Structures are given as C-alpha cells and as structure tokens.
mmCIF file of C-alpha atoms in Angstrom:
data_model
loop_
_atom_site.group_PDB
_atom_site.id
_atom_site.type_symbol
_atom_site.label_atom_id
_atom_site.label_comp_id
_atom_site.label_asym_id
_atom_site.label_seq_id
_atom_site.Cartn_x
_atom_site.Cartn_y
_atom_site.Cartn_z
ATOM 1 C CA UNK A 12 -21.974 -1.858 12.604
ATOM 2 C CA UNK A 13 -20.869 -4.757 10.434
ATOM 3 C CA UNK A 14 -19.366 -3.649 7.152
ATOM 4 C CA UNK A 15 -20.165 -5.373 3.884
ATOM 5 C CA UNK A 16 -17.533 -6.350 1.356
ATOM 6 C CA UNK A 17 -15.965 -3.332 -0.317
ATOM 7 C CA UNK A 18 -16.392 -4.113 -4.015
ATOM 8 C CA UNK A 19 -15.140 -0.684 -5.037
ATOM 9 C CA UNK A 20 -11.672 -1.600 -3.800
ATOM 10 C CA UNK A 21 -11.809 -4.568 -6.167
ATOM 11 C CA UNK A 22 -12.796 -2.216 -8.991
ATOM 12 C CA UNK A 23 -9.890 0.154 -8.374
ATOM 13 C CA UNK A 24 -7.507 -2.794 -8.027
ATOM 14 C CA UNK A 25 -8.524 -3.924 -11.525
ATOM 15 C CA UNK A 26 -7.847 -0.438 -12.894
ATOM 16 C CA UNK A 27 -4.579 -0.247 -10.954
ATOM 17 C CA UNK A 28 -3.162 -3.511 -12.281
ATOM 18 C CA UNK A 29 -3.944 -2.424 -15.836
ATOM 19 C CA UNK A 30 -2.172 0.835 -15.048
ATOM 20 C CA UNK A 31 0.909 -1.117 -13.916
ATOM 21 C CA UNK A 32 0.901 -3.071 -17.179
ATOM 22 C CA UNK A 33 0.650 0.188 -19.153
ATOM 23 C CA UNK A 34 3.620 1.615 -17.238
ATOM 24 C CA UNK A 35 5.768 -1.431 -17.904
ATOM 25 C CA UNK A 36 4.840 -1.677 -21.600
ATOM 26 C CA UNK A 37 5.566 2.046 -22.124
ATOM 27 C CA UNK A 38 2.295 2.420 -23.985
ATOM 28 C CA UNK A 39 2.727 4.521 -27.186
ATOM 29 C CA UNK A 40 6.382 5.302 -26.504
ATOM 30 C CA UNK A 41 8.407 5.096 -29.743
ATOM 31 C CA UNK A 42 5.107 4.601 -31.566
ATOM 32 C CA UNK A 43 3.702 6.399 -34.583
ATOM 33 C CA UNK A 44 0.317 7.769 -33.532
ATOM 34 C CA UNK A 45 -2.228 9.354 -35.913
ATOM 35 C CA UNK A 46 -2.762 12.287 -33.560
ATOM 36 C CA UNK A 47 -0.206 14.163 -31.520
ATOM 37 C CA UNK A 48 3.136 12.821 -30.379
ATOM 38 C CA UNK A 49 3.607 9.235 -29.152
ATOM 39 C CA UNK A 50 6.085 10.336 -26.495
ATOM 40 C CA UNK A 51 3.591 12.803 -25.021
ATOM 41 C CA UNK A 52 0.802 10.213 -24.997
ATOM 42 C CA UNK A 53 3.151 7.757 -23.295
ATOM 43 C CA UNK A 54 3.976 10.425 -20.699
ATOM 44 C CA UNK A 55 0.279 11.115 -20.012
ATOM 45 C CA UNK A 56 -0.681 7.440 -19.692
ATOM 46 C CA UNK A 57 2.355 6.640 -17.552
ATOM 47 C CA UNK A 58 1.642 9.586 -15.231
ATOM 48 C CA UNK A 59 -2.073 8.869 -14.821
ATOM 49 C CA UNK A 60 -1.251 5.239 -14.053
ATOM 50 C CA UNK A 61 1.083 6.247 -11.211
ATOM 51 C CA UNK A 62 -1.804 6.009 -8.742
ATOM 52 C CA UNK A 63 -1.652 2.206 -9.083
ATOM 53 C CA UNK A 64 1.121 1.114 -6.726
ATOM 54 C CA UNK A 65 0.251 3.632 -3.953
ATOM 55 C CA UNK A 66 -3.322 2.344 -4.127
ATOM 56 C CA UNK A 67 -2.118 -1.263 -3.883
ATOM 57 C CA UNK A 68 -0.176 -0.396 -0.733
ATOM 58 C CA UNK A 69 -3.127 1.533 0.705
ATOM 59 C CA UNK A 70 -5.647 -1.211 -0.102
ATOM 60 C CA UNK A 71 -3.355 -3.823 1.450
ATOM 61 C CA UNK A 72 -3.029 -1.754 4.628
ATOM 62 C CA UNK A 73 -6.791 -1.148 4.768
ATOM 63 C CA UNK A 74 -7.720 -4.820 4.381
ATOM 64 C CA UNK A 75 -4.978 -5.916 6.788
ATOM 65 C CA UNK A 76 -6.200 -3.536 9.519
ATOM 66 C CA UNK A 77 -9.830 -4.531 8.961
ATOM 67 C CA UNK A 78 -8.922 -8.196 9.364
ATOM 68 C CA UNK A 79 -6.895 -7.522 12.508
ATOM 69 C CA UNK A 80 -9.936 -5.939 14.162
ATOM 70 C CA UNK A 81 -12.106 -8.959 13.368
ATOM 71 C CA UNK A 82 -9.555 -11.561 14.478
ATOM 72 C CA UNK A 83 -9.130 -12.765 18.041
ATOM 73 C CA UNK A 84 -5.583 -14.059 17.550
ATOM 74 C CA UNK A 85 -4.002 -11.188 15.646
ATOM 75 C CA UNK A 86 -0.482 -12.605 15.830
ATOM 76 C CA UNK A 87 -1.584 -15.868 14.227
ATOM 77 C CA UNK A 88 -3.208 -13.918 11.395
ATOM 78 C CA UNK A 89 -0.112 -11.725 11.024
ATOM 79 C CA UNK A 90 2.133 -14.808 10.759
ATOM 80 C CA UNK A 91 -0.210 -16.441 8.242
ATOM 81 C CA UNK A 92 -0.493 -13.279 6.150
ATOM 82 C CA UNK A 93 3.224 -12.479 6.067
ATOM 83 C CA UNK A 94 3.993 -16.164 5.551
ATOM 84 C CA UNK A 95 1.918 -16.159 2.369
ATOM 85 C CA UNK A 96 3.626 -12.994 1.143
ATOM 86 C CA UNK A 97 7.089 -14.379 1.867
ATOM 87 C CA UNK A 98 6.180 -17.672 0.192
ATOM 88 C CA UNK A 99 4.991 -15.881 -2.953
ATOM 89 C CA UNK A 100 8.068 -13.691 -3.013
ATOM 90 C CA UNK A 101 10.473 -16.609 -2.535
ATOM 91 C CA UNK A 102 8.802 -18.703 -5.235
ATOM 92 C CA UNK A 103 8.665 -15.968 -7.875
ATOM 93 C CA UNK A 104 12.074 -14.538 -7.042
ATOM 94 C CA UNK A 105 13.551 -18.017 -7.531
ATOM 95 C CA UNK A 106 11.648 -18.483 -10.787
ATOM 96 C CA UNK A 107 12.820 -15.186 -12.240
ATOM 97 C CA UNK A 108 16.369 -15.650 -10.953
ATOM 98 C CA UNK A 109 16.646 -18.988 -12.768
ATOM 99 C CA UNK A 110 14.929 -17.570 -15.858
ATOM 100 C CA UNK A 111 17.350 -14.633 -16.096
ATOM 101 C CA UNK A 112 20.338 -16.866 -15.386
ATOM 102 C CA UNK A 113 19.376 -19.214 -18.238
ATOM 103 C CA UNK A 114 18.655 -16.255 -20.517
ATOM 104 C CA UNK A 115 22.096 -14.809 -19.804
ATOM 105 C CA UNK A 116 23.775 -18.118 -20.586
ATOM 106 C CA UNK A 117 21.806 -18.451 -23.825
ATOM 107 C CA UNK A 118 22.255 -14.907 -25.116
ATOM 108 C CA UNK A 119 25.584 -13.772 -23.690
ATOM 109 C CA UNK A 120 28.262 -12.894 -26.211
ATOM 110 C CA UNK A 121 31.808 -11.619 -26.042
ATOM 111 C CA UNK A 122 34.905 -13.142 -24.553
ATOM 112 C CA UNK A 123 34.878 -15.697 -21.759
ATOM 113 C CA UNK A 124 36.053 -13.045 -19.303
ATOM 114 C CA UNK A 125 33.225 -10.685 -20.326
ATOM 115 C CA UNK A 126 30.635 -13.431 -19.880
ATOM 116 C CA UNK A 127 32.122 -14.323 -16.512
ATOM 117 C CA UNK A 128 32.013 -10.665 -15.454
ATOM 118 C CA UNK A 129 28.336 -10.434 -16.451
ATOM 119 C CA UNK A 130 27.397 -13.489 -14.400
ATOM 120 C CA UNK A 131 29.503 -12.305 -11.470
ATOM 121 C CA UNK A 132 27.668 -8.963 -11.512
ATOM 122 C CA UNK A 133 24.356 -10.849 -11.553
ATOM 123 C CA UNK A 134 25.328 -12.807 -8.437
ATOM 124 C CA UNK A 135 26.584 -9.675 -6.701
ATOM 125 C CA UNK A 136 23.390 -7.773 -7.490
ATOM 126 C CA UNK A 137 21.346 -10.601 -6.010
ATOM 127 C CA UNK A 138 23.216 -11.403 -2.814
ATOM 128 C CA UNK A 139 23.436 -8.013 -1.115
ATOM 129 C CA UNK A 140 21.436 -6.529 1.735
ATOM 130 C CA UNK A 141 19.883 -3.878 -0.517
ATOM 131 C CA UNK A 142 17.961 -6.643 -2.268
ATOM 132 C CA UNK A 143 15.788 -6.975 0.857
ATOM 133 C CA UNK A 144 14.604 -3.384 0.351
ATOM 134 C CA UNK A 145 14.712 -2.769 -3.382
ATOM 135 C CA UNK A 146 14.763 -6.136 -5.137
ATOM 136 C CA UNK A 147 16.979 -6.384 -8.226
ATOM 137 C CA UNK A 148 16.609 -4.748 -11.628
ATOM 138 C CA UNK A 149 16.251 -7.718 -13.950
ATOM 139 C CA UNK A 150 13.070 -9.372 -15.232
ATOM 140 C CA UNK A 151 11.827 -9.549 -11.626
ATOM 141 C CA UNK A 152 12.138 -5.801 -11.085
ATOM 142 C CA UNK A 153 8.468 -5.622 -10.097
ATOM 143 C CA UNK A 154 9.146 -7.761 -7.027
ATOM 144 C CA UNK A 155 10.412 -4.683 -5.169
ATOM 145 C CA UNK A 156 6.736 -4.195 -4.317
ATOM 146 C CA UNK A 157 6.609 -7.517 -2.452
ATOM 147 C CA UNK A 158 9.743 -6.680 -0.459
ATOM 148 C CA UNK A 159 8.285 -3.265 0.389
ATOM 149 C CA UNK A 160 4.866 -4.644 1.330
ATOM 150 C CA UNK A 161 6.316 -7.273 3.684
ATOM 151 C CA UNK A 162 8.474 -4.628 5.364
ATOM 152 C CA UNK A 163 5.487 -2.278 5.679
ATOM 153 C CA UNK A 164 3.126 -4.911 7.064
ATOM 154 C CA UNK A 165 5.629 -5.874 9.769
ATOM 155 C CA UNK A 166 5.896 -2.221 10.864
ATOM 156 C CA UNK A 167 2.121 -1.721 10.692
ATOM 157 C CA UNK A 168 1.440 -4.770 12.839
ATOM 158 C CA UNK A 169 3.952 -3.659 15.467
ATOM 159 C CA UNK A 170 2.410 -0.163 15.457
ATOM 160 C CA UNK A 171 -1.089 -1.661 15.780
ATOM 161 C CA UNK A 172 -0.129 -3.755 18.783
ATOM 162 C CA UNK A 173 1.645 -0.790 20.421
ATOM 163 C CA UNK A 174 -1.236 1.574 19.566
ATOM 164 C CA UNK A 175 1.142 3.814 17.633
ATOM 165 C CA UNK A 176 -0.449 3.671 14.201
ATOM 166 C CA UNK A 177 -1.151 7.416 13.986
ATOM 167 C CA UNK A 178 2.408 8.246 15.013
ATOM 168 C CA UNK A 179 3.686 5.702 12.498
ATOM 169 C CA UNK A 180 1.625 7.392 9.786
ATOM 170 C CA UNK A 181 3.160 10.785 10.598
ATOM 171 C CA UNK A 182 6.694 9.357 10.636
ATOM 172 C CA UNK A 183 6.025 7.536 7.359
ATOM 173 C CA UNK A 184 4.733 10.773 5.806
ATOM 174 C CA UNK A 185 7.985 12.498 6.728
ATOM 175 C CA UNK A 186 9.961 9.617 5.208
ATOM 176 C CA UNK A 187 7.817 9.810 2.079
ATOM 177 C CA UNK A 188 8.547 13.507 1.650
ATOM 178 C CA UNK A 189 12.258 12.849 2.205
ATOM 179 C CA UNK A 190 12.017 10.053 -0.322
ATOM 180 C CA UNK A 191 10.872 12.548 -2.949
ATOM 181 C CA UNK A 192 14.435 13.858 -2.893
ATOM 182 C CA UNK A 193 15.486 10.527 -4.326
ATOM 183 C CA UNK A 194 12.669 10.553 -6.845
ATOM 184 C CA UNK A 195 11.110 13.682 -8.304
ATOM 185 C CA UNK A 196 12.615 16.620 -6.412
ATOM 186 C CA UNK A 197 16.241 15.796 -5.633
ATOM 187 C CA UNK A 198 17.887 17.633 -8.557
ATOM 188 C CA UNK A 199 15.691 20.663 -7.925
ATOM 189 C CA UNK A 200 17.244 21.123 -4.462
ATOM 190 C CA UNK A 201 20.653 19.820 -5.557
ATOM 191 C CA UNK A 202 20.238 16.791 -3.295
ATOM 192 C CA UNK A 203 21.601 13.416 -4.360
ATOM 193 C CA UNK A 204 20.457 10.224 -2.663
ATOM 194 C CA UNK A 205 22.592 7.356 -3.846
ATOM 195 C CA UNK A 206 20.079 4.595 -3.137
ATOM 196 C CA UNK A 207 16.615 4.349 -4.653
ATOM 197 C CA UNK A 208 13.785 5.614 -2.462
ATOM 198 C CA UNK A 209 11.112 3.533 -4.146
ATOM 199 C CA UNK A 210 11.007 0.940 -1.383
ATOM 200 C CA UNK A 211 9.300 0.036 1.872
ATOM 201 C CA UNK A 212 10.977 2.757 3.921
ATOM 202 C CA UNK A 213 10.268 5.859 1.851
ATOM 203 C CA UNK A 214 7.329 4.782 -0.287
ATOM 204 C CA UNK A 215 5.429 1.691 0.773
ATOM 205 C CA UNK A 216 5.245 2.335 4.506
ATOM 206 C CA UNK A 217 3.363 5.628 4.222
ATOM 207 C CA UNK A 218 0.662 4.382 1.856
ATOM 208 C CA UNK A 219 0.254 1.091 3.743
ATOM 209 C CA UNK A 220 -0.057 3.015 7.024
ATOM 210 C CA UNK A 221 -2.536 5.387 5.375
ATOM 211 C CA UNK A 222 -4.716 2.471 4.295
ATOM 212 C CA UNK A 223 -4.388 0.862 7.735
ATOM 213 C CA UNK A 224 -5.635 4.055 9.392
ATOM 214 C CA UNK A 225 -8.637 4.079 7.047
ATOM 215 C CA UNK A 226 -9.315 0.486 8.046
ATOM 216 C CA UNK A 227 -8.827 1.019 11.762
ATOM 217 C CA UNK A 228 -10.900 4.232 11.935
ATOM 218 C CA UNK A 229 -13.356 3.443 9.169
ATOM 219 C CA UNK A 230 -16.507 4.107 11.199
ATOM 220 C CA UNK A 231 -15.268 7.483 12.403
ATOM 221 C CA UNK A 232 -14.159 8.494 8.883
ATOM 222 C CA UNK A 233 -17.525 7.509 7.402
ATOM 223 C CA UNK A 234 -19.407 9.477 10.070
ATOM 224 C CA UNK A 235 -17.330 12.608 9.502
ATOM 225 C CA UNK A 236 -17.596 12.268 5.731
ATOM 226 C CA UNK A 237 -21.384 11.896 5.667
ATOM 227 C CA UNK A 238 -21.853 15.504 4.584
ATOM 228 C CA UNK A 239 -19.456 15.122 1.655
ATOM 229 C CA UNK A 240 -21.263 14.150 -1.519
ATOM 230 C CA UNK A 241 -19.902 11.322 -3.634
ATOM 231 C CA UNK A 242 -19.873 13.640 -6.649
ATOM 232 C CA UNK A 243 -17.606 16.028 -4.750
ATOM 233 C CA UNK A 244 -15.138 13.250 -3.967
ATOM 234 C CA UNK A 245 -15.211 12.208 -7.614
ATOM 235 C CA UNK A 246 -14.322 15.752 -8.634
ATOM 236 C CA UNK A 247 -11.458 15.758 -6.121
ATOM 237 C CA UNK A 248 -10.166 12.500 -7.617
ATOM 238 C CA UNK A 249 -10.314 13.981 -11.132
ATOM 239 C CA UNK A 250 -8.502 17.072 -9.878
ATOM 240 C CA UNK A 251 -5.916 14.828 -8.206
ATOM 241 C CA UNK A 252 -5.126 13.076 -11.482
ATOM 242 C CA UNK A 253 -4.841 16.420 -13.272
ATOM 243 C CA UNK A 254 -2.654 17.849 -10.505
ATOM 244 C CA UNK A 255 -0.349 14.827 -10.643
ATOM 245 C CA UNK A 256 -0.062 15.253 -14.417
ATOM 246 C CA UNK A 257 0.711 18.978 -14.076
ATOM 247 C CA UNK A 258 3.240 18.368 -11.292
ATOM 248 C CA UNK A 259 5.148 15.756 -13.279
ATOM 249 C CA UNK A 260 4.949 17.798 -16.490
ATOM 250 C CA UNK A 261 6.406 20.881 -14.806
ATOM 251 C CA UNK A 262 9.183 18.883 -13.174
ATOM 252 C CA UNK A 263 10.169 16.977 -16.303
ATOM 253 C CA UNK A 264 9.430 19.316 -19.204
ATOM 254 C CA UNK A 265 9.486 22.624 -17.348
ATOM 255 C CA UNK A 266 12.534 22.078 -15.128
ATOM 256 C CA UNK A 267 14.172 19.313 -17.193
ATOM 257 C CA UNK A 268 14.331 16.911 -14.240
ATOM 258 C CA UNK A 269 14.316 13.100 -14.565
ATOM 259 C CA UNK A 270 10.875 11.511 -14.561
ATOM 260 C CA UNK A 271 10.004 10.538 -10.999
ATOM 261 C CA UNK A 272 7.740 7.691 -9.951
ATOM 262 C CA UNK A 273 5.742 9.248 -7.121
ATOM 263 C CA UNK A 274 4.838 12.812 -6.236
ATOM 264 C CA UNK A 275 3.370 15.129 -3.618
ATOM 265 C CA UNK A 276 0.020 15.146 -5.434
ATOM 266 C CA UNK A 277 -0.121 11.339 -5.169
ATOM 267 C CA UNK A 278 -0.919 11.741 -1.466
ATOM 268 C CA UNK A 279 -4.250 13.662 -1.709
ATOM 269 C CA UNK A 280 -5.203 11.569 -4.749
ATOM 270 C CA UNK A 281 -4.808 8.325 -2.785
ATOM 271 C CA UNK A 282 -6.713 9.760 0.193
ATOM 272 C CA UNK A 283 -9.586 10.741 -2.104
ATOM 273 C CA UNK A 284 -9.619 7.280 -3.702
ATOM 274 C CA UNK A 285 -9.789 5.605 -0.287
ATOM 275 C CA UNK A 286 -12.566 7.933 0.833
ATOM 276 C CA UNK A 287 -14.480 7.164 -2.366
ATOM 277 C CA UNK A 288 -14.253 3.419 -1.664
ATOM 278 C CA UNK A 289 -15.769 3.971 1.782
ATOM 279 C CA UNK A 290 -18.628 6.084 0.436
ATOM 280 C CA UNK A 291 -19.483 3.852 -2.528
ATOM 281 C CA UNK A 292 -18.820 0.203 -1.737
ATOM 282 C CA UNK A 293 -20.624 -1.640 -4.548
ATOM 283 C CA UNK A 294 -19.225 -0.254 -7.808
ATOM 284 C CA UNK A 295 -17.154 -3.369 -8.496
ATOM 285 C CA UNK A 296 -19.914 -5.864 -7.681
ATOM 286 C CA UNK A 297 -19.516 -7.742 -10.957
ATOM 287 C CA UNK A 298 -18.335 -11.261 -11.798
ATOM 288 C CA UNK A 299 -15.522 -10.113 -14.109
ATOM 289 C CA UNK A 300 -14.244 -7.615 -11.546
ATOM 290 C CA UNK A 301 -14.229 -10.317 -8.869
ATOM 291 C CA UNK A 302 -12.258 -12.698 -11.108
ATOM 292 C CA UNK A 303 -9.615 -10.096 -11.934
ATOM 293 C CA UNK A 304 -9.431 -8.766 -8.366
ATOM 294 C CA UNK A 305 -8.855 -12.292 -7.080
ATOM 295 C CA UNK A 306 -5.881 -12.636 -9.432
ATOM 296 C CA UNK A 307 -4.420 -9.114 -9.236
ATOM 297 C CA UNK A 308 -1.328 -10.270 -7.338
ATOM 298 C CA UNK A 309 -0.799 -13.010 -9.891
ATOM 299 C CA UNK A 310 -1.026 -10.609 -12.822
ATOM 300 C CA UNK A 311 1.471 -8.369 -11.088
ATOM 301 C CA UNK A 312 3.890 -11.228 -10.469
ATOM 302 C CA UNK A 313 3.755 -12.861 -13.898
ATOM 303 C CA UNK A 314 3.312 -10.005 -16.369
ATOM 304 C CA UNK A 315 7.010 -9.087 -16.569
ATOM 305 C CA UNK A 316 7.793 -12.660 -17.632
ATOM 306 C CA UNK A 317 5.395 -12.385 -20.560
ATOM 307 C CA UNK A 318 6.676 -8.924 -21.351
ATOM 308 C CA UNK A 319 10.192 -10.375 -21.590
ATOM 309 C CA UNK A 320 8.933 -13.123 -23.907
ATOM 310 C CA UNK A 321 7.071 -10.677 -26.168
ATOM 311 C CA UNK A 322 9.938 -8.195 -26.281
ATOM 312 C CA UNK A 323 12.458 -10.861 -27.244
ATOM 313 C CA UNK A 324 10.165 -12.398 -29.861
ATOM 314 C CA UNK A 325 9.414 -9.024 -31.475
ATOM 315 C CA UNK A 326 12.814 -7.428 -30.966
ATOM 316 C CA UNK A 327 13.491 -6.974 -34.689
ATOM 317 C CA UNK A 328 9.902 -6.496 -35.785
ATOM 318 C CA UNK A 329 8.565 -3.179 -37.042
ATOM 319 C CA UNK A 330 5.146 -3.999 -35.586
ATOM 320 C CA UNK A 331 6.273 -2.666 -32.211
ATOM 321 C CA UNK A 332 6.380 0.861 -33.659
ATOM 322 C CA UNK A 333 2.850 0.770 -35.069
ATOM 323 C CA UNK A 334 -0.160 2.478 -33.553
ATOM 324 C CA UNK A 335 -2.072 -0.828 -33.460
ATOM 325 C CA UNK A 336 0.634 -2.471 -31.339
ATOM 326 C CA UNK A 337 0.795 0.542 -29.036
ATOM 327 C CA UNK A 338 -2.957 0.216 -28.587
ATOM 328 C CA UNK A 339 -3.072 -3.556 -28.121
ATOM 329 C CA UNK A 340 0.167 -4.467 -26.327
ATOM 330 C CA UNK A 341 -1.001 -3.629 -22.802
ATOM 331 C CA UNK A 342 -4.440 -5.332 -23.143
ATOM 332 C CA UNK A 343 -2.828 -8.429 -24.671
ATOM 333 C CA UNK A 344 -0.223 -8.638 -21.910
ATOM 334 C CA UNK A 345 -2.943 -8.063 -19.315
ATOM 335 C CA UNK A 346 -5.128 -10.866 -20.717
ATOM 336 C CA UNK A 347 -2.266 -13.343 -21.190
ATOM 337 C CA UNK A 348 -1.036 -12.702 -17.646
ATOM 338 C CA UNK A 349 -4.506 -13.176 -16.182
ATOM 339 C CA UNK A 350 -5.241 -16.375 -18.087
ATOM 340 C CA UNK A 351 -1.809 -17.906 -17.498
ATOM 341 C CA UNK A 352 -1.930 -17.201 -13.766
ATOM 342 C CA UNK A 353 -5.448 -18.640 -13.523
ATOM 343 C CA UNK A 354 -4.121 -21.695 -15.346
ATOM 344 C CA UNK A 355 -1.265 -22.013 -12.862
ATOM 345 C CA UNK A 356 -3.708 -21.776 -9.964
ATOM 346 C CA UNK A 357 -5.913 -24.426 -11.562
ATOM 347 C CA UNK A 358 -2.973 -26.816 -11.993
ATOM 348 C CA UNK A 359 -1.784 -26.082 -8.462
ATOM 349 C CA UNK A 360 -5.235 -26.940 -7.149
ATOM 350 C CA UNK A 361 -5.306 -30.169 -9.120
ATOM 351 C CA UNK A 362 -1.878 -31.204 -7.863
ATOM 352 C CA UNK A 363 -2.563 -30.334 -4.231
ATOM 353 C CA UNK A 364 -6.072 -31.831 -4.199
ATOM 354 C CA UNK A 365 -6.139 -34.685 -6.687
ATOM 355 C CA UNK A 366 -9.552 -36.175 -7.348
ATOM 356 C CA UNK A 367 -9.926 -39.462 -5.559
ATOM 357 C CA UNK A 368 -11.629 -41.927 -7.894
ATOM 358 C CA UNK A 369 -14.830 -43.379 -6.596
ATOM 359 C CA UNK A 370 -14.872 -47.069 -5.828
ATOM 360 C CA UNK A 371 -16.895 -48.963 -8.338
ATOM 361 C CA UNK A 372 -19.981 -50.608 -6.978
ATOM 362 C CA UNK A 373 -20.042 -54.388 -7.263
ATOM 363 C CA UNK A 374 -21.953 -55.654 -10.256
ATOM 364 C CA UNK A 375 -25.071 -57.654 -9.696
ATOM 365 C CA UNK A 376 -27.264 -59.528 -12.129
ATOM 366 C CA UNK A 377 -30.296 -57.453 -11.229
ATOM 367 C CA UNK A 378 -28.632 -53.952 -11.175
ATOM 368 C CA UNK A 379 -25.980 -53.321 -13.804
ATOM 369 C CA UNK A 380 -23.271 -50.711 -13.336
ATOM 370 C CA UNK A 381 -24.227 -47.115 -14.010
ATOM 371 C CA UNK A 382 -20.679 -45.635 -13.716
ATOM 372 C CA UNK A 383 -21.019 -43.206 -16.621
ATOM 373 C CA UNK A 384 -23.664 -41.189 -14.795
ATOM 374 C CA UNK A 385 -22.077 -38.590 -12.477
#
C-alpha cells in the first residue's frame, strides 16, 4: 500500500513552530493584561506550546524512517540527509557566533580586563565538547535542537541497519525518564544533574526514535488503530494538553520547583499526535500550510536573530509591557522570520542558478527583433 503525503504533519509543524516562537518571546510575561494575570497567561501558553520540539523530533524520525524504506541505497540517503543538517548547523552557528562576537565588542563596557574576561568566557563556552550536545546559550541557543537531531538521526540509522529500532526506543525511553531528573523532577527527589538534559541523549533520541517506529511500522499501526475513532484520538490529545498543564502547574506552583521544559505527560501527548496524523492525513492540504511547512526549519533558525534585534531596539520602550505588544509580538516575529528566510532562499537560488541571458536573434530587414516579448 503506497502512502500519500501526510499533510497533517505539515499542519502540526506550522502550529509547532508558532509555539516555539511563543516560548521564546515569553508571550504575556511582564505584560499588563485586561483579564487575569500576565504571568499566569504566559505560563499557560508556554506550557501548551511545549509539545512543539518533541513533535519536531518525532516528525523528523517518522519522515526519515519512511524515506529509508523507499530508498534502495539507504547509506547514500543517510549521508545526504545528515550532510544537509550539518551544513545548516555549521552555517547558522557561524553566523550567530560572529553576530554575538560583534555585539559584544559593540556593547561591552567596563575595564579592559572585564571586557577581555567576557570575550574569553565566550570562546571557552564555544570550544568545549559539551557544545556538540547542548549548543551554547547565546543568541544561537535554539541550535541545540540541530545538534540533538543530528545525534539522534545517526543513532536511529545505526539501529535501523542493525534491526534494533525497538530496543533503541526502549533504551531512549529510559534515558528520557532519567533526563527528567535534570529537568522537571530532580529537586523533588533531591537529585542534581550538573549538565542540562535537554539534548540528543536524554530528550531528542526518544522522540526521534518514537517517530521512526511510527514510520517503520506505519501499516501495522494503522491496521491496529482502525477501530479507534478520530474523535477519540482528538479527545486524548486535548486531555494530553490539559494533563501537561496540570503536571507543570503542580510541579512549579504546588511544589515550588523550577519550570521544566519536558514532562512525563509529553510522551502520551506526542504518541496521540502521531496517531492522529496517521488517521487524518489531509488536514494541512492548503497552500499557506505548505509554504510555512517548507520553511519551518528556516523560521526556527532565524527567529532568535530577529528576536535579538527587536529586544535591543525596544529595550527602553514601555510598549513591551502593553497588552497589544504581548498579543502581537509572537505573530510579528513569526511573519518576519518566515518572510526573511524565504527572501534568503530566493537570493540563494538566484546566486546558485543565475539566469543565462538568451542570445539575441540576428536582425533581418524582413523580420525585426521582437526581444521584448517573453
């Protein structure tokens, strides 16, 4: 059975990238809202949007596994796929590294020794082995996802070739649960993990492996899920969002723990979302959805640059504390990121494939030139 394009994945990717933008703009935080408390609204939006990155990992694993099954030379596809990811990561990491370096030189204050210490710390943060897992926490902080995805895809491909994908999923689940001790649950059990666990080992690998299993066993999953109504899955998804909100609320406000970034409830929520995309494949079959879905990676890569620009430009402005700005900041950043990345892709296409001018036809007395007609 040949599967058609899964447009619903595109639809959820569009929602997910907007969720990422909302997380990074801290929508309604420190904002005067006409109803309720801005901090609570920010907490709700931030928590509901936490499905985004797990879904990105899962969708990447799903599409990667689907492509592997339809490709004769899987190693060639693996090299091409990881090569593109590494190329994107290298290009944008270099861009942000230079951008932050210039910004530090332009805005640094204090004594010469203090400025030197700041730049030295920047170099040390960059050139350490942990960068390969976690990225660095400057303007390019979002690039940790690219590091994690590359790591996860390498493991998934090896597991696919060795026929150990199910075992890899179980091992990754265990690592994910351990990783919660470095995220949401560590203080509760008096466990301290010095390094971050939001990386390819504890976070990305499980969700990428989960998506890969959905891709590899898609036919079997669809057959077993035939009796499950789409409405039922939708209700499970709604319950998953509510459960994630309750879990984070109890941990943060009930137990006074730091706000984590992924949770136990994220697991069933992501499974339900993947199952929904298999049951209903045409929800995102729309031109706008296709345009955004095609540029999701670009929005993810470039939006922190524009956020930095906006935040610096409006640093002393009271507009950032208004309800209107809280409402519009994320959509504006989303639109600017989309349009600017599309513009970059257009210029890249023009530079890599310049239009070769047509040779003018020789003029004759009987047939004058008609060069203005395309």
